[in-house]
Structures are given as C-alpha cells and as structure tokens.
Amino acid sequence: MIKSSLKKLAVAAGFAAALLPSAALAEYPEKPITMVIPFGAGGSHDLNARVITSIIPTYLEQAMIVRLTPGAGGQKGTQEVANAAADGYTLLFTHNYVDMLQQYVENLPYDPLEDFIPIARVNYAPIGVVVRADSPYQTFEELVAAAEKDPGGIRMSHSGNWGALFVPAAQIMKERGISLNLVPYKGGGPAMQALLSGDADVTMGFPSTLGSQIESGTVRVLATAGAERMFDDVPTFAEVGVEGDVGFMHRVLVAPKGTPDEVVAKLTTAFEALVEDKTFVRMMGRLNETIDLVDGPGYQKMREDQAVAYKELVDALTK
C-alpha cells in the first residue's frame, strides 16, 4: 500500500514537472553557446572573439564556442544565425557594414533590423592602410601617385564586397579620385595573407591584425582612420585628404529575433562583467584593441542612425 502511494506521488510529481515552463526546469545557459563569425580565420573578428570566448565562460558558467562561417561577404554566416532557434545558443558576432550597410547593395535573405536583437557593441576599431615592408610605396601619397599613373593596376585585397575593408577603400578612391583593383577574400585574415604572399600590393587592417605584423617588421602602415594619429610617423586619413567618418568598424553581438528577454538579460549582464575583467582588459590591450561596451538598446539606436547614414553613403559611392 505504501509502495503504491509513493508510486502515485512520483507519477503526479513527474506530470506536474512536465507542465512547468522549461525555464523553471533549467536556467540558461545549460549547454555551450555558439558564436558564429561570418568571416574567415585570422581576421580581427576572429582574434577578438578568441579573447572574448576565453573569458566569458566565467560569467555564463558555460563555454562559448567560435564557429567561422565565411562566404558571400558575411551573408552566409548571418543567414545561418537568422534561421537558428531563438534560444540564445546561436549568436552572431558581426560588424556594422554587414549589419547595416549590405541591405542597400544586396537583396538579402534576411532583414537586419527585423531579424536580429543586438546584445552588445563590444568595441570599435580604426582601420589602417598597409603595404609590405619591401613595397616601393613609402608613403600614402606615393601609393596615390602610382594609382593615378596606372588606374586599376594596384591590387588591393579586402574582406568582401561592401565589407569593413572594401567600404573605406571605396571612400578613399572617391575622395582622392583614384582607382584600385579591389580583390575580395573571405575575411581580413585571408586578405592580409594575400598581401604578405605577394598576391596583393596593398590591404587594410585593424589594430589586432596589424600589431604582430608591425612588430615583426613585415608591413608598413601608410595612413590610419581617426582624428588622432595611432603612430607618431603615420598620418591620419584626414591629413591625406580623406575627410568624414571613414574606416571605423563596430564589433557587435546579436541574437535571432524572438530570443527571450531573460536570455538577452543574462548575456548582457555577462558582457558587462566581461569588460571589467582584468584579464580581458589585459588581453585586449595586447591586441591593441579598445574596449567600449554599448548595451543592446544603445546599439539599436546606433543601428537606426547607421541605416540612414549608410544609405546616403551607398548612394554617394554608386552614383
């Protein structure tokens, strides 16, 4: 009789548990999280992500795994996340050009503003124009002069059409009235390797990808974005006649639309703790990268502003 009663209680308890919402049974995250990067290996996103994913488990109590999914200028990986379950286990680590600009130059299979929820803008980075150390171009002006003499003859490797390297190059060409042969690769890492191997004459890069190359003496920086010089002997874009908001990449983490509020909140809290972590700060410093967190709502406002600015930019570059 006692065994029968206990059995009935166990069945009843199991039935009641089955009726409870899943959140009551397991708190997010209960398994590793995948961070999809829609670019190739060795680029600035890849390097920044390796630092993030090495520290963030401390604040999520689960691993975060990087998955590189390059292709179609970032669209392949972006679509993968747009189609993923909105459960917080598949996130996209992207940047402003893919996130907000591509919609004006491509028929995308997703809507950036409608299909994603921003979690955080982790940081931003200014770009630099670089050549190999043995390049005949000692200065930016020498590169411009060579391009004027031989329009389309100088090969510039970049990370994909209308991406983080392509757009500044297009802006520079427009401002200085020159033509470069823009050759796409699957990310900033492959673009840099094309330069180093001699397949390209010039490329661009961000602090995390340039640091080791500068230290080893394999590249020369000709100009950098920003109002202030990154290097004492290297001019800014403004100093070489390229004015305006040129060459800044915002690194952004987004989730599929419909991701529960409590999951977004957990991720936001983890990233707020991450940027204060001393080890994270030290490792980002070694990459020469900034730390400048903007939360989801803050970046959503930035996205809306970017959408307007990028439409004007595309119109200006394509007309």
PDB file of C-alpha atoms in Angstrom:
ATOM      1  CA  MET A   1       0.000   0.000   0.000  1.00  0.00           C
ATOM      2  CA  ILE A   2       2.824   2.377   0.890  1.00  0.00           C
ATOM      3  CA  LYS A   3       4.717   1.487  -2.321  1.00  0.00           C
ATOM      4  CA  SER A   4       1.594   2.098  -4.393  1.00  0.00           C
ATOM      5  CA  SER A   5       1.064   5.521  -2.807  1.00  0.00           C
ATOM      6  CA  LEU A   6       4.686   6.500  -3.374  1.00  0.00           C
ATOM      7  CA  LYS A   7       4.434   5.409  -6.993  1.00  0.00           C
ATOM      8  CA  LYS A   8       1.333   7.553  -7.480  1.00  0.00           C
ATOM      9  CA  LEU A   9       3.092  10.531  -5.892  1.00  0.00           C
ATOM     10  CA  ALA A  10       6.106  10.079  -8.169  1.00  0.00           C
ATOM     11  CA  VAL A  11       3.899   9.910 -11.267  1.00  0.00           C
ATOM     12  CA  ALA A  12       1.989  13.002 -10.145  1.00  0.00           C
ATOM     13  CA  ALA A  13       5.220  14.889  -9.491  1.00  0.00           C
ATOM     14  CA  GLY A  14       6.566  13.930 -12.899  1.00  0.00           C
ATOM     15  CA  PHE A  15       3.345  15.061 -14.584  1.00  0.00           C
ATOM     16  CA  ALA A  16       3.446  18.394 -12.733  1.00  0.00           C
ATOM     17  CA  ALA A  17       7.071  18.933 -13.729  1.00  0.00           C
ATOM     18  CA  ALA A  18       6.197  18.302 -17.358  1.00  0.00           C
ATOM     19  CA  LEU A  19       3.652  21.127 -17.161  1.00  0.00           C
ATOM     20  CA  LEU A  20       6.200  23.623 -15.819  1.00  0.00           C
ATOM     21  CA  PRO A  21       7.820  26.065 -18.270  1.00  0.00           C
ATOM     22  CA  SER A  22      11.263  24.952 -19.423  1.00  0.00           C
ATOM     23  CA  ALA A  23      12.842  27.995 -17.754  1.00  0.00           C
ATOM     24  CA  ALA A  24      11.716  26.604 -14.412  1.00  0.00           C
ATOM     25  CA  LEU A  25      13.489  23.328 -15.113  1.00  0.00           C
ATOM     26  CA  ALA A  26      16.791  24.671 -16.390  1.00  0.00           C
ATOM     27  CA  GLU A  27      18.316  28.103 -16.197  1.00  0.00           C
ATOM     28  CA  TYR A  28      20.010  29.483 -19.315  1.00  0.00           C
ATOM     29  CA  PRO A  29      22.590  28.568 -20.350  1.00  0.00           C
ATOM     30  CA  GLU A  30      22.554  24.833 -19.731  1.00  0.00           C
ATOM     31  CA  LYS A  31      24.873  23.954 -22.637  1.00  0.00           C
ATOM     32  CA  PRO A  32      27.651  25.625 -24.661  1.00  0.00           C
ATOM     33  CA  ILE A  33      26.800  28.689 -26.760  1.00  0.00           C
ATOM     34  CA  THR A  34      27.951  29.025 -30.369  1.00  0.00           C
ATOM     35  CA  MET A  35      29.305  32.373 -31.558  1.00  0.00           C
ATOM     36  CA  VAL A  36      29.110  32.437 -35.358  1.00  0.00           C
ATOM     37  CA  ILE A  37      31.615  34.702 -37.111  1.00  0.00           C
ATOM     38  CA  PRO A  38      30.657  35.267 -40.773  1.00  0.00           C
ATOM     39  CA  PHE A  39      34.294  35.781 -41.823  1.00  0.00           C
ATOM     40  CA  GLY A  40      37.464  33.734 -42.292  1.00  0.00           C
ATOM     41  CA  ALA A  41      40.192  32.796 -39.836  1.00  0.00           C
ATOM     42  CA  GLY A  42      42.862  35.204 -38.684  1.00  0.00           C
ATOM     43  CA  GLY A  43      40.929  38.455 -39.085  1.00  0.00           C
ATOM     44  CA  SER A  44      40.263  40.976 -36.344  1.00  0.00           C
ATOM     45  CA  HIS A  45      36.861  39.459 -35.510  1.00  0.00           C
ATOM     46  CA  ASP A  46      38.416  36.041 -35.093  1.00  0.00           C
ATOM     47  CA  LEU A  47      41.182  37.403 -32.848  1.00  0.00           C
ATOM     48  CA  ASN A  48      38.780  39.473 -30.725  1.00  0.00           C
ATOM     49  CA  ALA A  49      36.396  36.527 -30.423  1.00  0.00           C
ATOM     50  CA  ARG A  50      39.143  34.241 -29.133  1.00  0.00           C
ATOM     51  CA  VAL A  51      39.747  36.660 -26.274  1.00  0.00           C
ATOM     52  CA  ILE A  52      36.031  37.038 -25.542  1.00  0.00           C
ATOM     53  CA  THR A  53      35.340  33.302 -25.534  1.00  0.00           C
ATOM     54  CA  SER A  54      38.322  32.565 -23.298  1.00  0.00           C
ATOM     55  CA  ILE A  55      36.932  34.773 -20.504  1.00  0.00           C
ATOM     56  CA  ILE A  56      33.125  34.877 -20.901  1.00  0.00           C
ATOM     57  CA  PRO A  57      32.568  31.330 -19.501  1.00  0.00           C
ATOM     58  CA  THR A  58      33.468  32.775 -16.098  1.00  0.00           C
ATOM     59  CA  TYR A  59      30.288  34.861 -16.232  1.00  0.00           C
ATOM     60  CA  LEU A  60      27.987  32.470 -18.114  1.00  0.00           C
ATOM     61  CA  GLU A  61      29.155  29.223 -16.473  1.00  0.00           C
ATOM     62  CA  GLN A  62      29.151  27.644 -19.914  1.00  0.00           C
ATOM     63  CA  ALA A  63      31.601  27.567 -22.795  1.00  0.00           C
ATOM     64  CA  MET A  64      31.196  29.846 -25.791  1.00  0.00           C
ATOM     65  CA  ILE A  65      32.451  28.220 -28.984  1.00  0.00           C
ATOM     66  CA  VAL A  66      33.611  30.121 -32.068  1.00  0.00           C
ATOM     67  CA  ARG A  67      32.354  28.890 -35.448  1.00  0.00           C
ATOM     68  CA  LEU A  68      33.790  30.573 -38.535  1.00  0.00           C
ATOM     69  CA  THR A  69      31.282  30.632 -41.399  1.00  0.00           C
ATOM     70  CA  PRO A  70      32.713  32.811 -44.177  1.00  0.00           C
ATOM     71  CA  GLY A  71      31.057  33.379 -47.517  1.00  0.00           C
ATOM     72  CA  ALA A  72      29.114  35.910 -49.587  1.00  0.00           C
ATOM     73  CA  GLY A  73      30.697  38.876 -47.848  1.00  0.00           C
ATOM     74  CA  GLY A  74      29.359  37.806 -44.450  1.00  0.00           C
ATOM     75  CA  GLN A  75      25.881  36.835 -45.602  1.00  0.00           C
ATOM     76  CA  LYS A  76      26.313  33.061 -45.249  1.00  0.00           C
ATOM     77  CA  GLY A  77      27.001  33.115 -41.529  1.00  0.00           C
ATOM     78  CA  THR A  78      24.487  35.898 -40.940  1.00  0.00           C
ATOM     79  CA  GLN A  79      21.701  33.924 -42.602  1.00  0.00           C
ATOM     80  CA  GLU A  80      22.648  30.855 -40.570  1.00  0.00           C
ATOM     81  CA  VAL A  81      22.021  32.762 -37.347  1.00  0.00           C
ATOM     82  CA  ALA A  82      18.855  34.426 -38.691  1.00  0.00           C
ATOM     83  CA  ASN A  83      17.473  30.919 -39.297  1.00  0.00           C
ATOM     84  CA  ALA A  84      18.674  29.495 -35.971  1.00  0.00           C
ATOM     85  CA  ALA A  85      16.439  28.777 -32.993  1.00  0.00           C
ATOM     86  CA  ALA A  86      15.874  31.910 -30.915  1.00  0.00           C
ATOM     87  CA  ASP A  87      17.054  30.261 -27.712  1.00  0.00           C
ATOM     88  CA  GLY A  88      20.322  32.077 -27.047  1.00  0.00           C
ATOM     89  CA  TYR A  89      22.537  29.197 -28.081  1.00  0.00           C
ATOM     90  CA  THR A  90      23.455  30.557 -31.528  1.00  0.00           C
ATOM     91  CA  LEU A  91      24.708  34.141 -31.668  1.00  0.00           C
ATOM     92  CA  LEU A  92      26.296  36.282 -34.394  1.00  0.00           C
ATOM     93  CA  PHE A  93      29.483  38.299 -33.925  1.00  0.00           C
ATOM     94  CA  THR A  94      29.332  40.762 -36.797  1.00  0.00           C
ATOM     95  CA  HIS A  95      30.151  44.372 -37.657  1.00  0.00           C
ATOM     96  CA  ASN A  96      28.355  47.499 -38.757  1.00  0.00           C
ATOM     97  CA  TYR A  97      28.966  47.160 -42.501  1.00  0.00           C
ATOM     98  CA  VAL A  98      27.469  43.676 -42.734  1.00  0.00           C
ATOM     99  CA  ASP A  99      24.837  44.512 -40.153  1.00  0.00           C
ATOM    100  CA  MET A 100      23.517  47.747 -41.626  1.00  0.00           C
ATOM    101  CA  LEU A 101      25.105  48.626 -44.977  1.00  0.00           C
ATOM    102  CA  GLN A 102      24.726  45.499 -47.103  1.00  0.00           C
ATOM    103  CA  GLN A 103      20.953  45.843 -47.258  1.00  0.00           C
ATOM    104  CA  TYR A 104      21.431  48.755 -49.669  1.00  0.00           C
ATOM    105  CA  VAL A 105      23.630  46.867 -52.138  1.00  0.00           C
ATOM    106  CA  GLU A 106      22.315  43.289 -51.944  1.00  0.00           C
ATOM    107  CA  ASN A 107      18.962  41.509 -51.942  1.00  0.00           C
ATOM    108  CA  LEU A 108      19.416  39.903 -48.547  1.00  0.00           C
ATOM    109  CA  PRO A 109      17.552  36.758 -47.449  1.00  0.00           C
ATOM    110  CA  TYR A 110      17.044  38.397 -44.027  1.00  0.00           C
ATOM    111  CA  ASP A 111      16.148  41.820 -42.648  1.00  0.00           C
ATOM    112  CA  PRO A 112      18.933  43.138 -40.392  1.00  0.00           C
ATOM    113  CA  LEU A 113      16.663  45.388 -38.327  1.00  0.00           C
ATOM    114  CA  GLU A 114      13.803  42.908 -38.049  1.00  0.00           C
ATOM    115  CA  ASP A 115      15.540  39.541 -37.722  1.00  0.00           C
ATOM    116  CA  PHE A 116      18.137  40.285 -35.027  1.00  0.00           C
ATOM    117  CA  ILE A 117      18.265  41.633 -31.485  1.00  0.00           C
ATOM    118  CA  PRO A 118      21.507  43.428 -30.519  1.00  0.00           C
ATOM    119  CA  ILE A 119      23.115  42.161 -27.335  1.00  0.00           C
ATOM    120  CA  ALA A 120      26.115  44.488 -27.185  1.00  0.00           C
ATOM    121  CA  ARG A 121      28.586  46.570 -29.171  1.00  0.00           C
ATOM    122  CA  VAL A 122      31.804  45.295 -27.640  1.00  0.00           C
ATOM    123  CA  ASN A 123      34.238  47.781 -29.155  1.00  0.00           C
ATOM    124  CA  TYR A 124      35.190  49.698 -32.267  1.00  0.00           C
ATOM    125  CA  ALA A 125      38.432  49.922 -34.195  1.00  0.00           C
ATOM    126  CA  PRO A 126      40.056  52.326 -36.684  1.00  0.00           C
ATOM    127  CA  ILE A 127      41.458  50.857 -39.884  1.00  0.00           C
ATOM    128  CA  GLY A 128      44.901  51.356 -41.390  1.00  0.00           C
ATOM    129  CA  VAL A 129      46.184  51.199 -44.986  1.00  0.00           C
ATOM    130  CA  VAL A 130      49.170  48.845 -45.175  1.00  0.00           C
ATOM    131  CA  VAL A 131      51.742  47.559 -47.650  1.00  0.00           C
ATOM    132  CA  ARG A 132      54.543  45.037 -47.262  1.00  0.00           C
ATOM    133  CA  ALA A 133      57.750  46.301 -45.727  1.00  0.00           C
ATOM    134  CA  ASP A 134      59.529  45.770 -49.073  1.00  0.00           C
ATOM    135  CA  SER A 135      56.894  47.716 -51.005  1.00  0.00           C
ATOM    136  CA  PRO A 136      58.084  50.553 -53.232  1.00  0.00           C
ATOM    137  CA  TYR A 137      55.421  52.772 -51.648  1.00  0.00           C
ATOM    138  CA  GLN A 138      56.966  54.528 -48.680  1.00  0.00           C
ATOM    139  CA  THR A 139      54.055  56.911 -48.072  1.00  0.00           C
ATOM    140  CA  PHE A 140      50.350  57.165 -48.754  1.00  0.00           C
ATOM    141  CA  GLU A 141      50.988  59.891 -51.306  1.00  0.00           C
ATOM    142  CA  GLU A 142      53.358  57.629 -53.226  1.00  0.00           C
ATOM    143  CA  LEU A 143      50.605  54.985 -53.358  1.00  0.00           C
ATOM    144  CA  VAL A 144      48.140  57.572 -54.644  1.00  0.00           C
ATOM    145  CA  ALA A 145      50.599  58.786 -57.272  1.00  0.00           C
ATOM    146  CA  ALA A 146      51.153  55.221 -58.507  1.00  0.00           C
ATOM    147  CA  ALA A 147      47.390  54.642 -58.702  1.00  0.00           C
ATOM    148  CA  GLU A 148      46.954  57.852 -60.680  1.00  0.00           C
ATOM    149  CA  LYS A 149      49.657  56.738 -63.106  1.00  0.00           C
ATOM    150  CA  ASP A 150      48.238  53.213 -63.507  1.00  0.00           C
ATOM    151  CA  PRO A 151      44.448  53.207 -62.800  1.00  0.00           C
ATOM    152  CA  GLY A 152      43.343  49.749 -61.666  1.00  0.00           C
ATOM    153  CA  GLY A 153      46.873  48.412 -61.758  1.00  0.00           C
ATOM    154  CA  ILE A 154      47.404  48.244 -57.995  1.00  0.00           C
ATOM    155  CA  ARG A 155      45.805  45.206 -56.378  1.00  0.00           C
ATOM    156  CA  MET A 156      44.128  45.732 -53.014  1.00  0.00           C
ATOM    157  CA  SER A 157      42.961  42.670 -51.081  1.00  0.00           C
ATOM    158  CA  HIS A 158      39.856  43.098 -48.939  1.00  0.00           C
ATOM    159  CA  SER A 159      37.447  41.069 -46.811  1.00  0.00           C
ATOM    160  CA  GLY A 160      34.452  41.008 -49.177  1.00  0.00           C
ATOM    161  CA  ASN A 161      32.378  43.412 -51.212  1.00  0.00           C
ATOM    162  CA  TRP A 162      30.857  46.203 -49.130  1.00  0.00           C
ATOM    163  CA  GLY A 163      32.655  44.924 -46.051  1.00  0.00           C
ATOM    164  CA  ALA A 164      34.900  46.548 -43.459  1.00  0.00           C
ATOM    165  CA  LEU A 165      37.909  46.851 -45.794  1.00  0.00           C
ATOM    166  CA  PHE A 166      36.020  47.469 -49.035  1.00  0.00           C
ATOM    167  CA  VAL A 167      33.976  50.472 -47.891  1.00  0.00           C
ATOM    168  CA  PRO A 168      36.915  52.590 -46.644  1.00  0.00           C
ATOM    169  CA  ALA A 169      38.793  51.722 -49.854  1.00  0.00           C
ATOM    170  CA  ALA A 170      35.830  52.899 -51.933  1.00  0.00           C
ATOM    171  CA  GLN A 171      35.623  56.094 -49.894  1.00  0.00           C
ATOM    172  CA  ILE A 172      39.345  56.750 -50.300  1.00  0.00           C
ATOM    173  CA  MET A 173      39.166  56.165 -54.050  1.00  0.00           C
ATOM    174  CA  LYS A 174      36.249  58.565 -54.336  1.00  0.00           C
ATOM    175  CA  GLU A 175      37.863  61.263 -52.194  1.00  0.00           C
ATOM    176  CA  ARG A 176      41.266  61.084 -53.907  1.00  0.00           C
ATOM    177  CA  GLY A 177      39.998  60.338 -57.425  1.00  0.00           C
ATOM    178  CA  ILE A 178      41.970  57.111 -57.891  1.00  0.00           C
ATOM    179  CA  SER A 179      41.143  53.561 -58.966  1.00  0.00           C
ATOM    180  CA  LEU A 180      42.419  50.404 -57.265  1.00  0.00           C
ATOM    181  CA  ASN A 181      41.849  46.804 -58.327  1.00  0.00           C
ATOM    182  CA  LEU A 182      39.789  45.564 -55.356  1.00  0.00           C
ATOM    183  CA  VAL A 183      40.179  41.792 -54.923  1.00  0.00           C
ATOM    184  CA  PRO A 184      37.826  40.047 -52.427  1.00  0.00           C
ATOM    185  CA  TYR A 185      38.883  37.391 -49.912  1.00  0.00           C
ATOM    186  CA  LYS A 186      36.922  35.551 -47.222  1.00  0.00           C
ATOM    187  CA  GLY A 187      37.836  37.828 -44.326  1.00  0.00           C
ATOM    188  CA  GLY A 188      40.526  40.202 -43.117  1.00  0.00           C
ATOM    189  CA  GLY A 189      42.909  37.358 -42.252  1.00  0.00           C
ATOM    190  CA  PRO A 190      42.985  35.927 -45.795  1.00  0.00           C
ATOM    191  CA  ALA A 191      43.235  39.494 -47.166  1.00  0.00           C
ATOM    192  CA  MET A 192      46.342  40.090 -45.040  1.00  0.00           C
ATOM    193  CA  GLN A 193      47.839  36.776 -46.140  1.00  0.00           C
ATOM    194  CA  ALA A 194      47.297  37.807 -49.762  1.00  0.00           C
ATOM    195  CA  LEU A 195      49.383  40.918 -49.101  1.00  0.00           C
ATOM    196  CA  LEU A 196      52.147  39.009 -47.330  1.00  0.00           C
ATOM    197  CA  SER A 197      52.325  36.356 -50.057  1.00  0.00           C
ATOM    198  CA  GLY A 198      52.588  38.946 -52.819  1.00  0.00           C
ATOM    199  CA  ASP A 199      49.146  38.324 -54.305  1.00  0.00           C
ATOM    200  CA  ALA A 200      48.168  41.900 -53.392  1.00  0.00           C
ATOM    201  CA  ASP A 201      50.024  45.208 -53.314  1.00  0.00           C
ATOM    202  CA  VAL A 202      48.056  46.862 -50.526  1.00  0.00           C
ATOM    203  CA  THR A 203      45.369  45.978 -48.000  1.00  0.00           C
ATOM    204  CA  MET A 204      43.815  47.356 -44.838  1.00  0.00           C
ATOM    205  CA  GLY A 205      43.770  46.061 -41.302  1.00  0.00           C
ATOM    206  CA  PHE A 206      42.677  46.762 -37.752  1.00  0.00           C
ATOM    207  CA  PRO A 207      44.919  47.008 -34.671  1.00  0.00           C
ATOM    208  CA  SER A 208      44.514  43.357 -33.684  1.00  0.00           C
ATOM    209  CA  THR A 209      45.688  42.109 -37.090  1.00  0.00           C
ATOM    210  CA  LEU A 210      48.372  44.749 -37.600  1.00  0.00           C
ATOM    211  CA  GLY A 211      50.134  44.561 -34.245  1.00  0.00           C
ATOM    212  CA  SER A 212      52.127  41.369 -34.784  1.00  0.00           C
ATOM    213  CA  GLN A 213      52.927  42.289 -38.381  1.00  0.00           C
ATOM    214  CA  ILE A 214      54.262  45.695 -37.352  1.00  0.00           C
ATOM    215  CA  GLU A 215      56.336  44.183 -34.538  1.00  0.00           C
ATOM    216  CA  SER A 216      57.837  41.617 -36.910  1.00  0.00           C
ATOM    217  CA  GLY A 217      58.590  44.303 -39.481  1.00  0.00           C
ATOM    218  CA  THR A 218      56.636  42.649 -42.296  1.00  0.00           C
ATOM    219  CA  VAL A 219      54.306  45.569 -43.088  1.00  0.00           C
ATOM    220  CA  ARG A 220      54.357  49.345 -43.335  1.00  0.00           C
ATOM    221  CA  VAL A 221      51.337  51.448 -42.311  1.00  0.00           C
ATOM    222  CA  LEU A 222      50.682  54.368 -44.680  1.00  0.00           C
ATOM    223  CA  ALA A 223      47.636  56.033 -43.066  1.00  0.00           C
ATOM    224  CA  THR A 224      45.062  55.375 -40.353  1.00  0.00           C
ATOM    225  CA  ALA A 225      41.475  56.357 -39.571  1.00  0.00           C
ATOM    226  CA  GLY A 226      40.606  58.600 -36.651  1.00  0.00           C
ATOM    227  CA  ALA A 227      41.104  62.162 -35.549  1.00  0.00           C
ATOM    228  CA  GLU A 228      44.397  61.377 -33.818  1.00  0.00           C
ATOM    229  CA  ARG A 229      47.452  59.533 -35.062  1.00  0.00           C
ATOM    230  CA  MET A 230      47.818  55.911 -33.997  1.00  0.00           C
ATOM    231  CA  PHE A 231      51.532  56.092 -34.793  1.00  0.00           C
ATOM    232  CA  ASP A 232      53.650  59.221 -34.499  1.00  0.00           C
ATOM    233  CA  ASP A 233      55.045  58.967 -38.032  1.00  0.00           C
ATOM    234  CA  VAL A 234      51.840  57.832 -39.805  1.00  0.00           C
ATOM    235  CA  PRO A 235      49.259  60.402 -40.992  1.00  0.00           C
ATOM    236  CA  THR A 236      45.524  60.130 -40.417  1.00  0.00           C
ATOM    237  CA  PHE A 237      43.014  59.866 -43.245  1.00  0.00           C
ATOM    238  CA  ALA A 238      42.078  63.493 -42.667  1.00  0.00           C
ATOM    239  CA  GLU A 239      45.711  64.501 -43.107  1.00  0.00           C
ATOM    240  CA  VAL A 240      45.845  62.790 -46.518  1.00  0.00           C
ATOM    241  CA  GLY A 241      42.642  64.338 -47.796  1.00  0.00           C
ATOM    242  CA  VAL A 242      40.049  61.740 -46.790  1.00  0.00           C
ATOM    243  CA  GLU A 243      37.534  63.505 -44.583  1.00  0.00           C
ATOM    244  CA  GLY A 244      34.491  62.263 -42.660  1.00  0.00           C
ATOM    245  CA  ASP A 245      33.507  59.044 -40.886  1.00  0.00           C
ATOM    246  CA  VAL A 246      35.797  56.673 -42.764  1.00  0.00           C
ATOM    247  CA  GLY A 247      37.273  53.406 -41.601  1.00  0.00           C
ATOM    248  CA  PHE A 248      35.633  52.561 -38.272  1.00  0.00           C
ATOM    249  CA  MET A 249      34.353  49.070 -37.528  1.00  0.00           C
ATOM    250  CA  HIS A 250      31.957  48.359 -34.663  1.00  0.00           C
ATOM    251  CA  ARG A 251      32.081  44.762 -33.412  1.00  0.00           C
ATOM    252  CA  VAL A 252      28.604  43.646 -32.436  1.00  0.00           C
ATOM    253  CA  LEU A 253      26.991  40.597 -30.867  1.00  0.00           C
ATOM    254  CA  VAL A 254      23.394  39.933 -31.961  1.00  0.00           C
ATOM    255  CA  ALA A 255      20.838  37.172 -31.411  1.00  0.00           C
ATOM    256  CA  PRO A 256      17.951  35.907 -33.558  1.00  0.00           C
ATOM    257  CA  LYS A 257      14.677  37.778 -33.226  1.00  0.00           C
ATOM    258  CA  GLY A 258      12.432  36.225 -30.598  1.00  0.00           C
ATOM    259  CA  THR A 259      15.225  35.390 -28.171  1.00  0.00           C
ATOM    260  CA  PRO A 260      13.610  35.549 -24.694  1.00  0.00           C
ATOM    261  CA  ASP A 261      14.149  38.701 -22.655  1.00  0.00           C
ATOM    262  CA  GLU A 262      15.637  36.762 -19.768  1.00  0.00           C
ATOM    263  CA  VAL A 263      18.245  35.230 -22.099  1.00  0.00           C
ATOM    264  CA  VAL A 264      19.146  38.640 -23.533  1.00  0.00           C
ATOM    265  CA  ALA A 265      19.433  39.990 -19.985  1.00  0.00           C
ATOM    266  CA  LYS A 266      21.746  37.135 -18.950  1.00  0.00           C
ATOM    267  CA  LEU A 267      24.008  37.740 -21.937  1.00  0.00           C
ATOM    268  CA  THR A 268      24.013  41.495 -21.346  1.00  0.00           C
ATOM    269  CA  THR A 269      24.984  41.047 -17.698  1.00  0.00           C
ATOM    270  CA  ALA A 270      27.785  38.663 -18.673  1.00  0.00           C
ATOM    271  CA  PHE A 271      29.257  41.126 -21.182  1.00  0.00           C
ATOM    272  CA  GLU A 272      29.010  43.980 -18.687  1.00  0.00           C
ATOM    273  CA  ALA A 273      31.094  41.894 -16.307  1.00  0.00           C
ATOM    274  CA  LEU A 274      33.451  40.802 -19.087  1.00  0.00           C
ATOM    275  CA  VAL A 275      34.593  44.311 -19.999  1.00  0.00           C
ATOM    276  CA  GLU A 276      35.550  44.947 -16.354  1.00  0.00           C
ATOM    277  CA  ASP A 277      37.536  41.717 -16.096  1.00  0.00           C
ATOM    278  CA  LYS A 278      41.233  42.479 -15.557  1.00  0.00           C
ATOM    279  CA  THR A 279      42.396  39.530 -17.648  1.00  0.00           C
ATOM    280  CA  PHE A 280      40.123  40.545 -20.503  1.00  0.00           C
ATOM    281  CA  VAL A 281      41.376  44.128 -20.356  1.00  0.00           C
ATOM    282  CA  ARG A 282      44.982  42.931 -20.398  1.00  0.00           C
ATOM    283  CA  MET A 283      44.434  40.540 -23.320  1.00  0.00           C
ATOM    284  CA  MET A 284      42.607  43.170 -25.365  1.00  0.00           C
ATOM    285  CA  GLY A 285      45.476  45.546 -24.667  1.00  0.00           C
ATOM    286  CA  ARG A 286      47.874  43.035 -26.165  1.00  0.00           C
ATOM    287  CA  LEU A 287      45.751  43.137 -29.327  1.00  0.00           C
ATOM    288  CA  ASN A 288      45.921  46.961 -29.283  1.00  0.00           C
ATOM    289  CA  GLU A 289      42.120  46.959 -29.221  1.00  0.00           C
ATOM    290  CA  THR A 290      39.692  49.294 -27.469  1.00  0.00           C
ATOM    291  CA  ILE A 291      37.000  48.227 -25.003  1.00  0.00           C
ATOM    292  CA  ASP A 292      33.868  50.315 -25.350  1.00  0.00           C
ATOM    293  CA  LEU A 293      30.673  48.456 -24.456  1.00  0.00           C
ATOM    294  CA  VAL A 294      27.301  49.721 -25.648  1.00  0.00           C
ATOM    295  CA  ASP A 295      24.282  47.708 -24.498  1.00  0.00           C
ATOM    296  CA  GLY A 296      21.606  46.342 -26.822  1.00  0.00           C
ATOM    297  CA  PRO A 297      19.156  49.267 -26.680  1.00  0.00           C
ATOM    298  CA  GLY A 298      22.032  51.720 -27.096  1.00  0.00           C
ATOM    299  CA  TYR A 299      23.344  49.926 -30.155  1.00  0.00           C
ATOM    300  CA  GLN A 300      19.850  49.555 -31.580  1.00  0.00           C
ATOM    301  CA  LYS A 301      19.675  53.356 -31.695  1.00  0.00           C
ATOM    302  CA  MET A 302      23.097  53.403 -33.357  1.00  0.00           C
ATOM    303  CA  ARG A 303      21.865  50.847 -35.920  1.00  0.00           C
ATOM    304  CA  GLU A 304      18.918  53.021 -36.848  1.00  0.00           C
ATOM    305  CA  ASP A 305      21.219  56.010 -37.317  1.00  0.00           C
ATOM    306  CA  GLN A 306      23.678  53.880 -39.298  1.00  0.00           C
ATOM    307  CA  ALA A 307      20.916  52.678 -41.605  1.00  0.00           C
ATOM    308  CA  VAL A 308      20.236  56.248 -42.687  1.00  0.00           C
ATOM    309  CA  ALA A 309      23.923  57.186 -42.985  1.00  0.00           C
ATOM    310  CA  TYR A 310      24.826  54.071 -44.967  1.00  0.00           C
ATOM    311  CA  LYS A 311      22.040  54.573 -47.471  1.00  0.00           C
ATOM    312  CA  GLU A 312      23.437  58.032 -48.150  1.00  0.00           C
ATOM    313  CA  LEU A 313      26.956  56.606 -48.361  1.00  0.00           C
ATOM    314  CA  VAL A 314      25.974  53.901 -50.873  1.00  0.00           C
ATOM    315  CA  ASP A 315      24.120  56.461 -52.965  1.00  0.00           C
ATOM    316  CA  ALA A 316      27.205  58.681 -52.944  1.00  0.00           C
ATOM    317  CA  LEU A 317      29.580  55.842 -53.888  1.00  0.00           C
ATOM    318  CA  THR A 318      27.436  54.317 -56.623  1.00  0.00           C
ATOM    319  CA  LYS A 319      26.201  57.411 -58.448  1.00  0.00           C
TER     320      LYS A 319
END
